[in-house]
Amino acid sequence: MSNGLTAVPEGTKVYLQWIDKDGAVSPTYMATTSNKLSSADGSQVGPGAYAFDLRDAWTDANGKEHKYNSSGGQLYRLWIEDFETENGNTATMIRQAGGFYPGRYTNSVSNSNIGQFPLIGTNMQRTGIFMGVKPTNDYMTTDKSKWIHDEEGPISYPLVTVDPKAENSVSGQVWFETGDGDYANSATGPNNNSKDPEAAGYTVVMSSLTEEGAKQYKAQVNSLPENERAAAAKALLEANPDYISATVYGETDDNGRYTLRFPDGTLNTSYMYGYVMDPDGNVVNAYSSYTSPQFRAPNSNLSWTPQTAPAQNLVANPMWYNVNFALVPSNDINLDVLEYNNTDKPAVPGDEVHIDLTGSNISPLPTRVEWRDKNGNVVQKTDDINTLEDGEQQGTFIVPDSAVDGDIYTAYLVVGDNDVAADSFIVKIMENSQYEPTTDGVTKDHGTPTTSDDVTGSVTIPDYPTDKDQPTITVDDETQLPDGNTPGTTDVDVTVTYPDGSTDHIKVPVTVGEQADNDAYEPTTEGVTKDNGTPTTTDDVTGAVTIPDYPADKEQPTITVDDETQLPDGNTPGTTEVDVTVTYPDGTEDHIKVPVTVGNVNDLPAPTINPIDDDDTVISGSNGTPGNTIVITFPDGSTSETEIDDNGNWSVDIPTDVDLNKDDEITGIEKDNNGNESDPSVVVVVDTDSDSDADADSDADADSDADADSDADADSDADADSDADADSDADADSDADADSDADADSDADADSDADADSDSDAGMSSNDSNNNGGNGVANQSNENNQDHKASHNKQLPDTGEESEVNTTLIGGLIAGLGSLFLFGRRRKEDK
């Protein structure tokens, strides 16, 4: 039988989900519609036909097969998601057959049949999904600026009123349809039953056509087949918006009732269109005379018109009353159980289960989440929820401790007492819930790497039967295995896989010990050297042991001599190794041998050093061993060495940069060719006179004469000779030589030659009394005096066999000595 409806477009997706008798929710199935199997609207395979192949069962985690066979207790629901029609409007579900309420789970075997037919034990036939169409723009109304707001409220009894104000009015009631009382209603639209809440505060919008508009609409739209009229109406009205005579809107009262009053002459009772908006201005899907965007009389779509059917008051006419709207808010909320399911993710007692709610806004109908066991008993439910987040939080479920293997728990989204979404999970007592792996961890010495076997071998599963297949224990990431070089504890992730496929995870702590001190450090020693005759003490030996890089702020090791009888008494030359033990704070030990060397017997005498004064340039001594070495150490720490001669004597030049002063100490030792050293001799430097100047006399100046002036002689004149005149020669005359004659040469005669005879030649003969052939005074040069400035043998030189001494010679001798002392004085000052 044809119902005059229009099939959805070819290929529209249809969805199915069913729930088995134990509450197990199936996967979601999808099919697509076809318009090609038959063109007859009344055919089971007519336009919009669909079919689901459910012949294959699905298997849960316990191995139970679930197969739909249209048996009592098996629930199913069908749905089509909202879609846009070819003319730009929105199609949305109004009714499902069976079940009535769109998207509702309904029993396969029911006494509320509205067209479906269960072939019990086989399949379900003749189900149906019915869509309403909402216009997506305002072509069905006048421009919003021209809308007329009716603020008078509803007429109390439009059926019997004779009030002229009822003319040109449209009245009715708006409620939320729950399906209650209409689950078996397939002939008309729904009734307003006791569980259907009234829609207070909603807005009803109604339009009508002008006389010309009605004429053209009849000609261009109503003349077409039903499935073409909505598109034709849109085309006509978009091209001729002035065909709409008026649009009137008004709000419902607390009982959902309304009245809209049209201006005189604007209400055409045969060409009307209306819809309802929620308080936010959204058009709400509804059972009404206007499930398709077409202008028509309110009583022309009675299969979908909410009851009681629209009617007119013949007294106050034109008007309509009972133009009702049964709202069916869009219900596209999906519910999914997180973490667990019916197949590969079963739960165990004590698990916390969460749900996920997705979709658009919550329905204005009372909405809650219920958890039911395998027998359909409600084990937990929420309060009415207002948001998806609220439902998710309240919907958390703890698997009861009483749950047994194979139990199924199902979460339902309940809207107006209709189950519109569901998901479930199964309880399976897997081996991973029966057993708990344990470990005592692994301990490794420093430097020893950890192997996979070390880790897996530390894991045990208490009470696991030995006669069953054993679990497999594996290291998840072998890079976590410590190499032994870093002290501390590392957790290694391990997986235990049981024969039933379930798994446990455990972290195995691997502890690598601290590096032993005797492994981290190495004691060293440079040994001990002792003079012959000096015994070695334990402190000598332990003090010779060092431990490089050992932290100063750490507790220090203890160093002990193992056997004190090994300590040399100093009487036996040579090297002895003394065993030493180093004990670290961690209790570990190191052992080292400390070589102790005792020197040979020292029979070398200390060197004899001659007295030293601060003017000396040479240090000398005697009584040494020929061939040995004398080492002199000066006050500034510098040293000089010399070899002892065959007579046992030696001398060392004082370096020019060494300045000796009174009370300085000079140290000397003697060394043989074997490196043996004598005891040291120490000599204290003295000043040659008792005053503080640099000469050896007792006057107040620094020269060597006996007076206190600054020249080199002992007289009181200003020159350096000993005569009474002020010239520089040694006589008292005024010539330039030192003799007493009148010439300026150096001989004793008055001629001008260089000899002392009376002739005029300068030859040297045995008669020359002033020649240098003997030991005369002229042989004492200033240079010689400078080289021997420090000599204590400050005697006049022997004059030899010359017996002739005259006044001139004596004067020359005195002058020569004066020159000698003068040079000595100047040398000291230079020093």
CSV table of C-alpha atoms in Angstrom, one decimal, residues 270-624:
chain,number,residue,atom,x,y,z
A,270,SER,CA,-6.5,26.0,2.9
A,271,TYR,CA,-2.9,27.4,2.4
A,272,MET,CA,-1.1,27.5,5.7
A,273,TYR,CA,2.4,26.5,6.9
A,274,GLY,CA,3.7,26.5,10.5
A,275,TYR,CA,6.6,25.3,12.7
A,276,VAL,CA,8.0,25.7,16.2
A,277,MET,CA,11.2,27.3,17.5
A,278,ASP,CA,12.9,26.6,20.9
A,279,PRO,CA,13.8,29.5,23.2
A,280,ASP,CA,17.1,29.9,21.4
A,281,GLY,CA,15.4,30.3,18.0
A,282,ASN,CA,16.2,26.9,16.6
A,283,VAL,CA,13.5,25.1,14.5
A,284,VAL,CA,12.5,21.9,16.3
A,285,ASN,CA,11.5,18.8,14.5
A,286,ALA,CA,7.9,17.8,15.1
A,287,TYR,CA,4.9,15.7,14.3
A,288,SER,CA,2.5,18.1,12.6
A,289,SER,CA,0.5,18.8,9.5
A,290,TYR,CA,3.7,20.3,8.1
A,291,THR,CA,6.3,17.5,8.2
A,292,SER,CA,7.2,18.8,4.7
A,293,PRO,CA,7.6,22.5,3.8
A,294,GLN,CA,4.3,22.9,1.9
A,295,PHE,CA,1.4,25.2,2.3
A,296,ARG,CA,-1.8,23.2,3.0
A,297,ALA,CA,-4.8,22.9,5.3
A,298,PRO,CA,-4.0,21.7,8.8
A,299,ASN,CA,-6.1,18.6,8.4
A,300,SER,CA,-4.5,17.4,5.2
A,301,ASN,CA,-1.6,15.3,6.8
A,302,LEU,CA,-3.5,13.3,9.4
A,303,SER,CA,-1.1,10.3,9.4
A,304,TRP,CA,1.4,12.7,11.0
A,305,THR,CA,-0.8,15.2,12.7
A,306,PRO,CA,-0.8,15.1,16.5
A,307,GLN,CA,-4.2,14.2,17.9
A,308,THR,CA,-6.9,15.4,18.3
A,309,ALA,CA,-7.2,16.3,14.6
A,310,PRO,CA,-7.4,20.0,13.6
A,311,ALA,CA,-11.0,21.4,13.2
A,312,GLN,CA,-12.8,24.7,12.6
A,313,ASN,CA,-15.3,26.7,14.6
A,314,LEU,CA,-18.1,27.3,12.1
A,315,VAL,CA,-19.4,30.3,14.0
A,316,ALA,CA,-16.1,32.2,14.4
A,317,ASN,CA,-14.7,31.5,10.9
A,318,PRO,CA,-12.2,31.6,9.3
A,319,MET,CA,-10.1,29.9,12.0
A,320,TRP,CA,-8.5,26.6,13.0
A,321,TYR,CA,-8.0,24.9,16.4
A,322,ASN,CA,-6.2,21.7,17.4
A,323,VAL,CA,-3.3,22.7,15.1
A,324,ASN,CA,-0.9,20.8,17.4
A,325,PHE,CA,2.8,20.1,17.3
A,326,ALA,CA,4.4,17.1,19.0
A,327,LEU,CA,8.1,18.0,19.2
A,328,VAL,CA,10.7,15.3,18.5
A,329,PRO,CA,14.0,17.0,19.3
A,330,SER,CA,17.0,15.8,17.4
A,331,ASN,CA,18.6,12.9,19.2
A,332,ASP,CA,22.0,12.2,17.8
A,333,ILE,CA,23.9,11.5,21.0
A,334,ASN,CA,26.3,8.6,20.9
A,335,LEU,CA,27.4,6.7,23.9
A,336,ASP,CA,30.7,4.7,24.0
A,337,VAL,CA,32.3,2.7,26.8
A,338,LEU,CA,35.9,3.6,27.2
A,339,GLU,CA,38.8,1.3,28.1
A,340,TYR,CA,36.8,-1.9,27.9
A,341,ASN,CA,34.6,-3.8,25.4
A,342,ASN,CA,33.0,-7.1,24.6
A,343,THR,CA,35.9,-8.6,22.7
A,344,ASP,CA,39.5,-7.9,23.2
A,345,LYS,CA,39.3,-5.6,26.3
A,346,PRO,CA,37.3,-7.3,29.0
A,347,ALA,CA,37.1,-5.9,32.5
A,348,VAL,CA,37.5,-7.5,35.8
A,349,PRO,CA,35.9,-6.8,39.2
A,350,GLY,CA,37.0,-3.5,40.6
A,351,ASP,CA,37.8,-1.8,37.3
A,352,GLU,CA,36.6,1.7,36.8
A,353,VAL,CA,34.7,2.2,33.6
A,354,HIS,CA,34.1,5.5,31.9
A,355,ILE,CA,31.8,6.6,29.1
A,356,ASP,CA,32.0,9.1,26.3
A,357,LEU,CA,29.0,11.0,25.2
A,358,THR,CA,29.2,12.8,21.8
A,359,GLY,CA,26.8,14.7,19.6
A,360,SER,CA,24.7,17.8,19.8
A,361,ASN,CA,22.8,19.3,22.7
A,362,ILE,CA,21.0,17.2,25.3
A,363,SER,CA,17.3,16.7,24.7
A,364,PRO,CA,14.9,18.9,26.6
A,365,LEU,CA,13.2,15.6,27.7
A,366,PRO,CA,14.4,14.1,31.0
A,367,THR,CA,17.8,12.4,30.1
A,368,ARG,CA,19.9,10.0,32.2
A,369,VAL,CA,22.5,7.2,32.0
A,370,GLU,CA,21.7,3.8,33.3
A,371,TRP,CA,23.9,0.8,33.9
A,372,ARG,CA,22.2,-2.6,33.6
A,373,ASP,CA,23.4,-6.1,34.2
A,374,LYS,CA,23.0,-9.1,31.9
A,375,ASN,CA,19.5,-9.7,33.1
A,376,GLY,CA,18.4,-6.1,32.4
A,377,ASN,CA,18.4,-5.0,36.0
A,378,VAL,CA,19.4,-1.4,36.6
A,379,VAL,CA,22.5,-1.5,38.9
A,380,GLN,CA,23.3,2.2,38.7
A,381,LYS,CA,21.7,5.3,37.2
A,382,THR,CA,22.5,9.0,37.2
A,383,ASP,CA,20.2,11.9,38.0
A,384,ASP,CA,18.8,13.8,35.0
A,385,ILE,CA,21.7,15.4,33.2
A,386,ASN,CA,21.9,18.7,31.5
A,387,THR,CA,25.2,18.5,29.6
A,388,LEU,CA,27.2,15.7,28.0
A,389,GLU,CA,30.0,16.4,30.5
A,390,ASP,CA,27.6,15.9,33.4
A,391,GLY,CA,26.5,12.6,32.0
A,392,GLU,CA,30.1,11.4,31.5
A,393,GLN,CA,31.1,12.3,35.1
A,394,GLN,CA,28.0,10.7,36.7
A,395,GLY,CA,28.2,7.8,34.4
A,396,THR,CA,31.4,6.4,35.7
A,397,PHE,CA,30.9,2.7,36.8
A,398,ILE,CA,32.8,0.4,39.1
A,399,VAL,CA,32.7,-3.3,38.1
A,400,PRO,CA,31.1,-5.0,41.1
A,401,ASP,CA,33.2,-7.5,43.1
A,402,SER,CA,30.4,-10.0,42.6
A,403,ALA,CA,30.8,-10.0,38.8
A,404,VAL,CA,31.7,-13.4,37.4
A,405,ASP,CA,33.3,-14.5,34.2
A,406,GLY,CA,31.1,-13.8,31.3
A,407,ASP,CA,29.0,-11.1,32.9
A,408,ILE,CA,28.0,-8.2,30.6
A,409,TYR,CA,27.2,-4.7,31.8
A,410,THR,CA,25.5,-2.2,29.5
A,411,ALA,CA,25.3,1.6,29.7
A,412,TYR,CA,22.1,3.2,28.2
A,413,LEU,CA,21.3,6.8,27.4
A,414,VAL,CA,17.7,7.1,28.4
A,415,VAL,CA,15.7,10.0,26.9
A,416,GLY,CA,12.1,10.4,27.9
A,417,ASP,CA,12.2,6.7,29.1
A,418,ASN,CA,13.5,5.6,25.6
A,419,ASP,CA,16.8,3.8,25.3
A,420,VAL,CA,18.4,5.7,22.5
A,421,ALA,CA,22.1,4.8,22.8
A,422,ALA,CA,24.0,2.0,24.4
A,423,ASP,CA,27.4,0.3,24.7
A,424,SER,CA,28.6,-2.6,26.8
A,425,PHE,CA,31.6,-4.5,28.1
A,426,ILE,CA,32.2,-8.1,29.2
A,427,VAL,CA,33.8,-9.4,32.4
A,428,LYS,CA,36.4,-12.0,31.9
A,429,ILE,CA,38.5,-13.4,34.7
A,430,MET,CA,41.7,-13.4,32.7
A,431,GLU,CA,44.9,-14.8,34.1
A,432,ASN,CA,46.3,-11.3,34.5
A,433,SER,CA,43.5,-10.6,37.0
A,434,GLN,CA,44.1,-13.9,38.8
A,435,TYR,CA,47.8,-13.6,39.3
A,436,GLU,CA,50.2,-10.8,40.2
A,437,PRO,CA,53.9,-11.0,39.2
A,438,THR,CA,56.4,-10.0,41.8
A,439,THR,CA,60.1,-9.3,41.9
A,440,ASP,CA,62.8,-8.8,44.5
A,441,GLY,CA,64.8,-6.9,41.9
A,442,VAL,CA,68.4,-7.4,40.7
A,443,THR,CA,71.6,-6.3,42.5
A,444,LYS,CA,74.8,-6.1,40.5
A,445,ASP,CA,78.4,-5.2,41.5
A,446,HIS,CA,79.8,-2.1,40.0
A,447,GLY,CA,81.3,-2.9,36.6
A,448,THR,CA,79.0,-5.9,35.9
A,449,PRO,CA,76.4,-5.4,33.2
A,450,THR,CA,72.9,-6.7,33.7
A,451,THR,CA,71.4,-9.2,31.2
A,452,SER,CA,67.9,-9.8,30.1
A,453,ASP,CA,68.0,-13.2,31.9
A,454,ASP,CA,69.1,-11.5,35.1
A,455,VAL,CA,65.9,-9.4,35.0
A,456,THR,CA,63.4,-12.0,33.8
A,457,GLY,CA,64.8,-14.5,36.2
A,458,SER,CA,64.0,-12.2,39.1
A,459,VAL,CA,60.2,-12.2,38.2
A,460,THR,CA,58.0,-14.8,39.8
A,461,ILE,CA,54.3,-15.4,39.7
A,462,PRO,CA,53.1,-16.7,43.0
A,463,ASP,CA,50.7,-19.7,43.0
A,464,TYR,CA,50.8,-20.1,39.2
A,465,PRO,CA,50.2,-23.8,38.5
A,466,THR,CA,53.4,-25.6,37.6
A,467,ASP,CA,51.5,-28.1,35.4
A,468,LYS,CA,50.1,-25.4,33.1
A,469,ASP,CA,51.8,-23.7,30.2
A,470,GLN,CA,54.0,-21.1,31.8
A,471,PRO,CA,53.8,-17.4,31.1
A,472,THR,CA,56.4,-15.7,28.9
A,473,ILE,CA,58.4,-13.0,30.6
A,474,THR,CA,60.2,-10.5,28.4
A,475,VAL,CA,62.2,-7.2,28.8
A,476,ASP,CA,60.3,-4.5,27.0
A,477,ASP,CA,63.3,-2.4,26.2
A,478,GLU,CA,66.8,-3.8,26.5
A,479,THR,CA,68.4,-0.4,26.3
A,480,GLN,CA,67.1,0.0,29.9
A,481,LEU,CA,69.5,-2.7,31.1
A,482,PRO,CA,72.3,-1.0,33.2
A,483,ASP,CA,75.9,-1.5,31.8
A,484,GLY,CA,77.2,-1.6,35.4
A,485,ASN,CA,79.2,1.6,35.2
A,486,THR,CA,76.7,3.9,36.8
A,487,PRO,CA,75.8,3.3,40.5
A,488,GLY,CA,72.1,3.5,41.5
A,489,THR,CA,68.8,1.9,40.8
A,490,THR,CA,67.1,1.6,37.3
A,491,ASP,CA,63.6,0.3,36.7
A,492,VAL,CA,63.4,-2.1,33.8
A,493,ASP,CA,60.0,-2.6,32.2
A,494,VAL,CA,59.0,-6.2,31.9
A,495,THR,CA,55.9,-7.8,30.3
A,496,VAL,CA,54.4,-11.1,31.5
A,497,THR,CA,52.3,-12.7,28.8
A,498,TYR,CA,49.9,-15.5,30.1
A,499,PRO,CA,48.8,-18.4,28.0
A,500,ASP,CA,45.3,-16.9,27.6
A,501,GLY,CA,46.9,-13.8,25.9
A,502,SER,CA,46.4,-11.5,28.8
A,503,THR,CA,49.4,-9.5,30.0
A,504,ASP,CA,50.8,-8.0,33.2
A,505,HIS,CA,53.4,-5.4,33.4
A,506,ILE,CA,56.0,-5.0,36.1
A,507,LYS,CA,59.0,-2.8,36.7
A,508,VAL,CA,62.1,-4.7,37.9
A,509,PRO,CA,64.5,-2.5,39.9
A,510,VAL,CA,68.1,-3.2,39.0
A,511,THR,CA,70.6,-1.8,41.5
A,512,VAL,CA,74.2,-1.3,40.6
A,513,GLY,CA,76.5,-1.0,43.6
A,514,GLU,CA,78.9,1.8,44.2
A,515,GLN,CA,82.4,1.4,42.8
A,516,ALA,CA,84.6,-0.2,45.4
A,517,ASP,CA,87.2,2.3,46.7
A,518,ASN,CA,90.1,-0.2,46.0
A,519,ASP,CA,88.8,-0.3,42.4
A,520,ALA,CA,88.4,3.4,42.0
A,521,TYR,CA,91.8,4.4,43.5
A,522,GLU,CA,95.4,3.2,43.4
A,523,PRO,CA,97.9,4.0,46.1
A,524,THR,CA,101.4,5.1,45.1
A,525,THR,CA,104.7,5.8,46.8
A,526,GLU,CA,108.1,7.3,46.0
A,527,GLY,CA,109.6,5.3,48.9
A,528,VAL,CA,111.6,6.4,51.9
A,529,THR,CA,115.3,7.3,52.1
A,530,LYS,CA,117.2,7.2,55.4
A,531,ASP,CA,120.7,8.1,56.4
A,532,ASN,CA,122.8,5.3,57.7
A,533,GLY,CA,122.2,4.9,61.3
A,534,THR,CA,118.8,6.4,61.3
A,535,PRO,CA,116.0,3.9,61.9
A,536,THR,CA,112.8,4.0,59.9
A,537,THR,CA,109.4,4.5,61.7
A,538,THR,CA,105.9,3.4,60.7
A,539,ASP,CA,105.0,7.1,60.2
A,540,ASP,CA,107.9,7.4,57.7
A,541,VAL,CA,106.5,4.5,55.7
A,542,THR,CA,102.8,5.3,55.9
A,543,GLY,CA,103.5,9.0,55.2
A,544,ALA,CA,105.2,8.0,52.0
A,545,VAL,CA,101.9,6.5,50.6
A,546,THR,CA,99.6,8.8,48.7
A,547,ILE,CA,96.2,8.0,47.0
A,548,PRO,CA,95.9,10.3,43.9
A,549,ASP,CA,92.5,11.9,43.3
A,550,TYR,CA,91.0,10.7,46.6
A,551,PRO,CA,88.4,13.3,47.7
A,552,ALA,CA,89.7,15.5,50.5
A,553,ASP,CA,86.2,15.9,51.9
A,554,LYS,CA,85.6,12.2,52.1
A,555,GLU,CA,86.5,10.0,55.1
A,556,GLN,CA,90.1,9.2,54.6
A,557,PRO,CA,91.6,5.7,54.2
A,558,THR,CA,93.7,4.1,57.0
A,559,ILE,CA,97.3,3.3,56.0
A,560,THR,CA,99.1,0.7,58.2
A,561,VAL,CA,102.4,-1.2,58.1
A,562,ASP,CA,101.6,-4.9,57.9
A,563,ASP,CA,104.8,-6.1,59.7
A,564,GLU,CA,106.8,-3.6,61.7
A,565,THR,CA,109.8,-6.0,61.9
A,566,GLN,CA,110.3,-5.1,58.2
A,567,LEU,CA,111.2,-1.6,59.2
A,568,PRO,CA,115.0,-1.0,58.7
A,569,ASP,CA,117.0,-0.1,61.8
A,570,GLY,CA,119.3,2.1,59.8
A,571,ASN,CA,122.4,-0.1,60.4
A,572,THR,CA,122.3,-2.0,57.1
A,573,PRO,CA,122.7,0.0,53.9
A,574,GLY,CA,120.4,-1.0,51.0
A,575,THR,CA,116.7,-1.1,50.1
A,576,THR,CA,114.0,-3.0,51.9
A,577,GLU,CA,110.4,-3.3,50.8
A,578,VAL,CA,107.9,-2.8,53.6
A,579,ASP,CA,104.4,-4.3,53.1
A,580,VAL,CA,101.6,-1.7,53.7
A,581,THR,CA,97.8,-2.1,53.7
A,582,VAL,CA,95.4,0.7,52.7
A,583,THR,CA,92.0,0.2,54.2
A,584,TYR,CA,89.2,2.4,52.6
A,585,PRO,CA,86.0,3.6,54.4
A,586,ASP,CA,84.0,1.0,52.4
A,587,GLY,CA,86.1,-1.8,53.9
A,588,THR,CA,88.0,-2.7,50.7
A,589,GLU,CA,91.7,-2.8,50.8
A,590,ASP,CA,94.8,-2.1,48.6
A,591,HIS,CA,98.3,-3.4,49.3
A,592,ILE,CA,101.5,-1.7,48.3
A,593,LYS,CA,105.2,-2.3,49.0
A,594,VAL,CA,107.1,0.8,50.1
A,595,PRO,CA,110.8,0.7,49.3
A,596,VAL,CA,113.0,2.0,52.2
A,597,THR,CA,116.6,2.8,51.3
A,598,VAL,CA,119.3,3.1,54.0
A,599,GLY,CA,122.4,5.0,52.9
A,600,ASN,CA,126.0,3.8,53.3
A,601,VAL,CA,128.1,4.6,56.3
A,602,ASN,CA,129.1,8.2,56.1
A,603,ASP,CA,132.9,8.4,56.9
A,604,LEU,CA,133.6,11.6,55.1
A,605,PRO,CA,134.8,14.3,57.5
A,606,ALA,CA,133.2,17.7,57.4
A,607,PRO,CA,135.3,20.1,55.2
A,608,THR,CA,137.8,22.5,56.8
A,609,ILE,CA,136.9,26.1,55.7
A,610,ASN,CA,139.3,29.0,56.2
A,611,PRO,CA,137.9,32.1,58.0
A,612,ILE,CA,135.9,34.4,55.7
A,613,ASP,CA,135.5,38.1,56.0
A,614,ASP,CA,133.1,40.3,54.0
A,615,ASP,CA,135.9,41.5,51.7
A,616,ASP,CA,136.9,38.1,50.4
A,617,THR,CA,136.4,37.0,46.8
A,618,VAL,CA,137.6,33.4,47.4
A,619,ILE,CA,136.6,30.8,49.9
A,620,SER,CA,139.2,28.2,50.5
A,621,GLY,CA,139.9,25.2,52.7
A,622,SER,CA,142.1,22.2,53.4
A,623,ASN,CA,142.2,18.6,54.8
A,624,GLY,CA,139.9,17.4,52.0
